[in-house]
């Protein structure tokens, strides 16, 4: 099967964009993995698919598959690329689109400077909805929130790490580090991602606070590994930092792929706003094997 695709990136987080508004491609989990493979396929952190709406008041459905082929609830950097893609492909002329994801409705907005702002919705702290199993754990109060101790597999004799657990449409565990350059992202990221306390796995964020308006961030993404940027991870980190009393309401997030700006008032039911770049890299076609 030969399909057309567009390669895009947002702050270095890269995507293969597929248009299914005229009909389903019917791809399998293995075929999504093939597309994401950087040696045999196109190469991407996620595969993002545009589908027609299935209900009133929605412009499109937004379907996200990680590099491991699994479908996930949300992708913030992808949401910015999504709105640029549907405009460039002539699927809409709107500056603001209402998009349905597995986790709910988001509204990406094109800005005059070419950047995109996305209303990511309110953060979720209820443990059952993250989901996070805190049974038997004793939290450490911090600011207006808390941190939870996690003993990592194979490190029972080591000191626990302390994380904030929340959802931005997908689960995140955020921890403070002194320096993201020396943080053990590749060593402990997979251990946090697959920790038994997170039944649907989790995105592991490593946050260095530079000032009240600036952080540096690395994220080990669920089903992907470390990426150059993670939009929902940036949102989760800033929300955690604000609740811990470390950050102001507007924060620049410096990732290895570029800068994102996150805004949140601190009110628990207030939406998190994310602004950042969205860039088309190239368009092409690829032959996908029928059986993999």
Coordinates of C-alpha atoms in Angstrom, one line a residue:
X1 CA 0.0 0.0 0.0
X2 CA 1.4 3.4 -1.0
X3 CA 0.3 6.4 1.1
X4 CA 1.0 10.1 1.1
X5 CA 2.3 11.8 4.3
X6 CA 3.7 15.1 5.6
X7 CA 6.7 15.3 7.9
X8 CA 6.4 18.0 10.6
X9 CA 8.1 19.1 13.8
X10 CA 7.3 21.3 16.8
X11 CA 10.4 22.2 18.8
X12 CA 12.2 19.1 17.5
X13 CA 9.3 16.7 18.4
X14 CA 8.7 15.2 15.0
X15 CA 5.6 13.7 13.4
X16 CA 4.3 11.9 10.4
X17 CA 0.9 13.5 9.5
X18 CA -1.7 11.4 7.7
X19 CA -5.0 12.6 6.2
X20 CA -7.9 10.2 6.6
X21 CA -10.6 12.8 6.0
X22 CA -11.5 11.0 2.7
X23 CA -11.3 7.5 4.0
X24 CA -9.5 5.3 6.5
X25 CA -6.1 3.9 5.7
X26 CA -6.7 1.0 8.0
X27 CA -3.1 0.8 9.4
X28 CA -2.1 -1.8 11.9
X29 CA 0.0 -1.3 15.0
X30 CA 3.0 -2.8 13.1
X31 CA 2.5 -0.4 10.2
X32 CA 2.4 2.6 12.6
X33 CA 5.7 1.3 14.0
X34 CA 7.1 1.0 10.5
X35 CA 6.3 4.6 9.7
X36 CA 7.9 5.8 12.9
X37 CA 11.1 3.7 12.4
X38 CA 14.0 6.0 11.6
X39 CA 15.9 3.3 9.7
X40 CA 13.2 1.5 7.6
X41 CA 10.3 4.0 7.6
X42 CA 10.0 7.8 7.7
X43 CA 11.0 8.3 11.3
X44 CA 9.0 10.1 13.9
X45 CA 8.2 10.3 17.6
X46 CA 4.4 10.0 16.8
X47 CA 2.1 9.4 13.9
X48 CA -0.8 11.9 13.8
X49 CA -3.9 11.2 11.9
X50 CA -6.6 13.7 10.8
X51 CA -10.1 12.2 10.7
X52 CA -13.5 13.8 10.0
X53 CA -15.7 14.8 12.9
X54 CA -18.2 12.4 14.4
X55 CA -20.2 14.9 16.3
X56 CA -21.6 18.4 16.1
X57 CA -19.4 21.3 17.1
X58 CA -16.1 19.5 16.2
X59 CA -13.9 20.3 13.2
X60 CA -11.8 17.2 13.2
X61 CA -10.7 14.1 15.1
X62 CA -7.1 13.9 16.1
X63 CA -5.7 10.3 16.5
X64 CA -2.2 9.8 18.0
X65 CA 0.0 6.7 17.8
X66 CA 3.4 6.6 19.5
X67 CA 6.5 5.2 17.9
X68 CA 5.8 1.8 19.5
X69 CA 2.5 1.7 17.5
X70 CA 0.2 2.2 20.6
X71 CA -2.6 4.8 20.5
X72 CA -2.4 7.5 23.2
X73 CA -4.6 10.2 24.5
X74 CA -2.8 13.5 23.8
X75 CA 0.2 15.1 22.2
X76 CA 0.7 18.9 22.7
X77 CA 3.4 19.6 20.2
X78 CA 1.5 17.5 17.7
X79 CA -1.6 19.6 18.3
X80 CA 0.2 22.7 17.1
X81 CA 1.4 20.8 14.0
X82 CA -2.2 19.5 13.5
X83 CA -3.7 22.9 13.0
X84 CA -0.9 24.0 10.6
X85 CA -1.4 20.8 8.6
X86 CA -5.1 21.1 8.2
X87 CA -4.7 24.7 7.0
X88 CA -1.9 23.9 4.6
X89 CA -3.7 21.0 3.2
X90 CA -6.8 23.1 2.5
X91 CA -9.0 21.1 5.0
X92 CA -10.0 24.3 6.7
X93 CA -9.4 28.1 6.6
X94 CA -10.1 28.7 10.3
X95 CA -7.5 30.1 12.6
X96 CA -9.0 28.2 15.5
X97 CA -10.2 24.6 15.2
X98 CA -12.0 22.4 17.7
X99 CA -10.4 19.0 17.7
X100 CA -11.5 15.8 19.5
X101 CA -8.8 13.6 21.0
X102 CA -9.1 10.5 23.2
X103 CA -8.8 12.7 26.3
X104 CA -11.3 15.4 25.2
X105 CA -11.6 18.6 23.1
X106 CA -8.7 21.0 22.4
X107 CA -8.6 24.2 20.5
X108 CA -5.3 25.0 18.6
X109 CA -5.1 28.6 17.4
X110 CA -2.8 30.0 14.7
X111 CA -1.1 33.2 15.7
X112 CA -0.1 36.1 13.5
X113 CA 3.7 35.3 14.0
X114 CA 3.2 31.8 12.8
X115 CA 3.4 30.2 16.2
X116 CA 0.4 28.2 17.5
X117 CA -1.3 28.5 20.9
X118 CA -3.3 25.4 22.2
X119 CA -5.8 25.4 25.0
X120 CA -4.7 22.1 26.6
X121 CA -7.6 22.0 29.1
X122 CA -7.3 21.9 32.8
X123 CA -4.8 19.6 34.5
X124 CA -6.1 16.6 36.3
X125 CA -4.9 15.8 39.8
X126 CA -7.3 13.0 40.9
X127 CA -5.1 10.0 41.3
X128 CA -7.6 7.5 39.8
X129 CA -7.8 9.6 36.7
X130 CA -4.0 10.2 36.1
X131 CA -3.9 7.2 36.8
X132 CA -1.6 6.8 39.8
X133 CA -1.7 4.3 42.6
X134 CA -0.6 6.0 45.8
X135 CA -1.8 3.3 48.2
X136 CA 0.6 3.0 51.1
X137 CA 2.7 6.0 50.1
X138 CA 3.1 9.1 52.3
X139 CA 3.3 12.3 50.4
X140 CA 5.6 15.2 51.2
X141 CA 3.9 18.5 51.3
X142 CA 5.3 21.1 48.9
X143 CA 3.7 24.5 48.4
X144 CA 0.0 24.0 47.8
X145 CA 0.5 20.4 46.6
X146 CA 2.7 17.4 47.4
X147 CA 5.4 15.1 46.1
X148 CA 5.2 11.3 46.1
X149 CA 8.1 9.0 46.9
X150 CA 8.9 6.4 44.3
X151 CA 11.3 3.5 44.8
X152 CA 12.6 2.5 41.4
X153 CA 12.9 -1.1 40.4
X154 CA 16.3 -2.6 41.1
X155 CA 17.1 0.4 43.3
X156 CA 15.6 -0.6 46.6
X157 CA 18.7 0.4 48.5
X158 CA 18.8 3.8 46.9
X159 CA 16.9 6.9 48.1
X160 CA 13.5 7.3 46.5
X161 CA 12.8 9.9 43.9
X162 CA 10.0 12.4 44.6
X163 CA 7.5 13.2 41.8
X164 CA 4.3 15.2 41.2
X165 CA 1.7 13.0 39.5
X166 CA -0.8 14.6 37.2
X167 CA -2.5 14.3 33.8
X168 CA -2.5 16.7 30.9
X169 CA -4.7 14.3 28.9
X170 CA -1.9 11.8 29.4
X171 CA -0.1 10.8 32.6
X172 CA 3.0 12.6 33.8
X173 CA 5.5 12.2 36.7
X174 CA 7.5 15.4 37.2
X175 CA 10.6 15.6 39.4
X176 CA 13.0 18.4 40.2
X177 CA 16.7 18.1 39.2
X178 CA 19.6 20.3 39.8
X179 CA 20.8 20.2 36.1
X180 CA 19.0 18.5 33.2
X181 CA 22.2 18.0 31.4
X182 CA 23.5 15.6 34.1
X183 CA 20.1 14.1 35.1
X184 CA 19.9 10.3 34.6
X185 CA 17.1 10.6 32.0
X186 CA 18.1 7.6 30.0
X187 CA 18.8 5.5 33.0
X188 CA 15.8 6.2 35.2
X189 CA 13.3 7.3 32.6
X190 CA 12.4 3.8 31.5
X191 CA 12.0 2.7 35.2
X192 CA 9.6 5.6 35.9
X193 CA 7.7 5.1 32.6
X194 CA 7.0 1.5 33.5
X195 CA 6.6 1.8 37.3
X196 CA 3.9 -0.3 38.8
X197 CA 2.4 2.8 40.4
X198 CA 1.3 4.0 36.9
X199 CA -1.0 1.3 35.5
X200 CA -1.0 2.9 32.0
X201 CA 2.7 3.8 32.1
X202 CA 3.7 7.5 32.4
X203 CA 5.8 10.2 30.8
X204 CA 8.8 11.0 33.1
X205 CA 9.7 14.7 33.3
X206 CA 13.0 16.1 34.6
X207 CA 12.7 19.8 35.4
X208 CA 15.4 22.3 36.3
X209 CA 14.1 25.6 37.6
X210 CA 16.2 28.5 36.3
X211 CA 14.0 31.3 37.6
X212 CA 10.4 31.9 38.4
X213 CA 9.7 32.5 34.7
X214 CA 12.0 29.9 33.1
X215 CA 12.7 26.2 33.3
X216 CA 14.8 23.7 31.4
X217 CA 13.1 20.3 30.7
X218 CA 13.8 16.8 29.5
X219 CA 11.1 14.2 29.1
X220 CA 11.3 10.5 28.7
X221 CA 8.1 9.8 26.8
X222 CA 5.9 6.8 27.3
X223 CA 6.2 4.5 24.3
X224 CA 8.8 6.7 22.6
X225 CA 11.9 7.3 24.8
X226 CA 13.5 10.7 25.3
X227 CA 12.3 13.3 22.7
X228 CA 13.6 16.8 21.9
X229 CA 10.5 18.3 23.3
X230 CA 7.2 17.2 24.8
X231 CA 4.3 19.7 24.8
X232 CA 2.1 18.0 27.5
X233 CA 5.3 17.4 29.5
X234 CA 6.1 21.1 29.4
X235 CA 2.5 21.9 30.6
X236 CA 2.8 19.3 33.4
X237 CA 6.1 20.6 34.5
X238 CA 5.0 24.2 34.7
X239 CA 1.7 23.2 36.5
X240 CA 3.8 21.2 39.0
X241 CA 6.2 24.1 39.5
X242 CA 3.4 26.6 40.1
X243 CA 1.7 24.3 42.6
X244 CA 5.0 23.7 44.4
X245 CA 5.4 27.5 44.7
X246 CA 8.4 27.7 42.4
X247 CA 7.1 29.4 39.3
X248 CA 5.0 32.3 38.1
X249 CA 1.9 32.1 35.9
X250 CA 3.9 32.5 32.6
X251 CA 6.9 30.3 32.0
X252 CA 9.4 29.8 29.2
X253 CA 10.3 26.1 28.9
X254 CA 13.6 25.4 27.3
X255 CA 13.8 22.0 25.7
X256 CA 16.6 20.4 23.6
X257 CA 14.5 21.2 20.5
X258 CA 13.4 24.7 21.2
X259 CA 11.3 27.0 23.5
X260 CA 7.7 26.7 24.5
X261 CA 5.7 29.2 26.5
X262 CA 3.2 27.8 29.1
X263 CA 0.6 29.9 30.9
X264 CA -1.6 28.8 33.8
X265 CA -3.3 30.9 36.5
X266 CA -3.0 28.3 39.2
X267 CA -6.7 27.9 39.6
X268 CA -7.3 24.1 39.5
X269 CA -10.1 24.2 36.9
X270 CA -8.3 26.8 34.7
X271 CA -6.9 25.7 31.3
X272 CA -3.2 25.5 30.5
X273 CA -2.2 27.5 27.4
X274 CA 0.8 26.4 25.4
X275 CA 2.4 28.4 22.6
X276 CA 5.2 27.3 20.3
X277 CA 6.4 26.6 16.8
X278 CA 4.9 24.2 14.2
X279 CA 6.9 23.6 11.0
X280 CA 6.4 21.5 7.9
X281 CA 9.6 19.7 6.9
X282 CA 8.6 17.9 3.7
X283 CA 5.8 15.9 1.9
X284 CA 6.3 12.6 0.2
X285 CA 4.9 9.1 -0.4
X286 CA 6.0 5.7 1.1
X287 CA 5.2 2.1 0.3
X288 CA 4.0 0.3 3.4
X289 CA 4.3 -3.5 3.5
X290 CA 1.0 -5.3 3.8
X291 CA 2.4 -7.7 6.4
X292 CA 5.0 -6.8 9.0

